C-alpha positions in Angstrom: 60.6 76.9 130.6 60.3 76.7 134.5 58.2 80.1 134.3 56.4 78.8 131.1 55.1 75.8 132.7 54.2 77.6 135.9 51.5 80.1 133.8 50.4 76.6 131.6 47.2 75.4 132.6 46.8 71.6 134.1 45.8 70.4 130.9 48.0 72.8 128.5 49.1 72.4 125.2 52.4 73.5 124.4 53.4 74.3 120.5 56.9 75.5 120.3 58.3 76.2 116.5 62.0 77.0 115.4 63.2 77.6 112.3 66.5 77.1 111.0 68.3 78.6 107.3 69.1 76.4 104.9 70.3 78.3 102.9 73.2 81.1 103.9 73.3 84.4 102.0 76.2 83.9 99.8 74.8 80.6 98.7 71.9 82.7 98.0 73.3 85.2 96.1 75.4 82.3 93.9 72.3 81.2 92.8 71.3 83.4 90.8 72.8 83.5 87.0 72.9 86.8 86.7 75.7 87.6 89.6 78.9 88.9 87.7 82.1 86.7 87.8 83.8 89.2 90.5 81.1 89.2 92.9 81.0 85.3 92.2 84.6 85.1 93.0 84.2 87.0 96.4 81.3 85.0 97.6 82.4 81.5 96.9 84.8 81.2 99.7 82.1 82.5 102.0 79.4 80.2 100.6 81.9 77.0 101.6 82.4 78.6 105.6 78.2 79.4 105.4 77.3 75.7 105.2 79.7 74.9 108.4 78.1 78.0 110.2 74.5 77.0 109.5 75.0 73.2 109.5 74.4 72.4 113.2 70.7 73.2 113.9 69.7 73.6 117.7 69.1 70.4 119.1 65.5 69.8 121.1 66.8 67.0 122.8 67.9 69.3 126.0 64.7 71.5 125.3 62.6 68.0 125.2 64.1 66.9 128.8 63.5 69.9 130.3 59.8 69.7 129.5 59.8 66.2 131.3 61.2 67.3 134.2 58.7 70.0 134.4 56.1 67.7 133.9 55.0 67.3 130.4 54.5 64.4 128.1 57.7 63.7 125.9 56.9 66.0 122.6 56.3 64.9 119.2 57.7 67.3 116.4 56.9 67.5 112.9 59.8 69.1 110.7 59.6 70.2 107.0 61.3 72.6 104.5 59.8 75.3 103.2 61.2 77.2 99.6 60.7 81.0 99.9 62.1 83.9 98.0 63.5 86.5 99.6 64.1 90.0 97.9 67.8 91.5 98.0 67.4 95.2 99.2 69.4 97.7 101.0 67.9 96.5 104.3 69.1 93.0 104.0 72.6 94.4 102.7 72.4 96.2 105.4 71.7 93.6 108.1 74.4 91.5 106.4 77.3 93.7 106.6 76.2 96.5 108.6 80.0 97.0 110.7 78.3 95.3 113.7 76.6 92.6 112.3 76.6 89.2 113.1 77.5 87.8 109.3 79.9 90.9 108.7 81.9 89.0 112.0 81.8 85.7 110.4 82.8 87.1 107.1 85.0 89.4 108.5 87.8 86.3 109.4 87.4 85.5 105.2 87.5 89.1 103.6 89.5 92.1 104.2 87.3 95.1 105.0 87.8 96.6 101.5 86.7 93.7 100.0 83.4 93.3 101.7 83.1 97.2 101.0 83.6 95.9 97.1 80.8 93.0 97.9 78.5 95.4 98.9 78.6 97.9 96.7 78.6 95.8 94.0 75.3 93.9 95.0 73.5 97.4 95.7 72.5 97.4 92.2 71.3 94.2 92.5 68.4 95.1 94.8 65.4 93.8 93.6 66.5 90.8 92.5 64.7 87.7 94.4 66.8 85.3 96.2 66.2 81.5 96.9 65.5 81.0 100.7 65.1 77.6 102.1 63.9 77.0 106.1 64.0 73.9 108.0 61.2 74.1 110.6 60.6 71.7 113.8 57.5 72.1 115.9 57.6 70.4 119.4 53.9 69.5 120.4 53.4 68.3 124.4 51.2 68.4 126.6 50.7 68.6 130.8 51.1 65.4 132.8 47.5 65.5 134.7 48.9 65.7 138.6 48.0 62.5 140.3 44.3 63.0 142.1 45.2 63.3 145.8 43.6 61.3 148.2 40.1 62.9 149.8 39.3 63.0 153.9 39.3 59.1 154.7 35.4 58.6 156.4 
């Protein structure tokens, strides 16, 4: 932020945005109807352990006193939800539980590797089919402190 606000203009505008899952993908995936019973019965566990993984958003407070320090106005922030769907394809299996990837580790203290082998191969046919996505967003919105006017040559 100290670089940030050293490239900001006197007057600058700062709009900073994050965005946050609601919605984990096993929770996804149990949404949908059509998921068969053993797939179901492999992603229930891991739709309980989502919610405590995505359940503690960042917090701008840090982020918020920073920029005051630096000299900007406290921020305001809007936050909403937004609903999106989000098509299941060998990419995002991939990026799921690809050996190295971040979910695969989380899931990886749940499932034995031959079960997440049996989770993906039985979704693979599955591509295709869209999945509920929700997003909690927070915008920060501030703005520079104008630096006090410094005194002119007394006459």
């Amino acid at each position: 932020m100290r670089a940030l606000s050293r490239l900001a203009a006197p007057d600058g505008r700062l709009r900073l945005l994050f965005s946050q899952p609601a919605l984990g993908p096993a929770a996804a995936l149990l949404a949908r109807p059509e998921l068969p019973r053993p797939l179901r019965d492999l992603l229930e566990p891991l739709a309980a352990a989502e919610h405590q993984w995505i359940a503690t958003p960042p917090e701008p407070s840090a982020l918020e006193q920073e920029l005051i320090e630096l000299g900007w106005h406290p921020p305001s922030g809007e936050r909403w939800s937004e609903q999106l769907e989000l098509p299941l394809s060998p990419a995002l299996l991939e990026r799921w539980l690809a050996p190295k990837a971040p979910y695969r580790q989380h899931v990886g203290s749940l499932l034995k590797a031959r079960q997440i082998d049996t989770l993906r191969d039985g979704l693979q046919p599955l591509c295709g089919l869209p999945l509920p996505q929700r997003l909690e967003h927070t915008l920060l919105l501030s703005q520079r402190q104008k630096a006090p006017a410094e005194p002119g040559p007394k006459a």
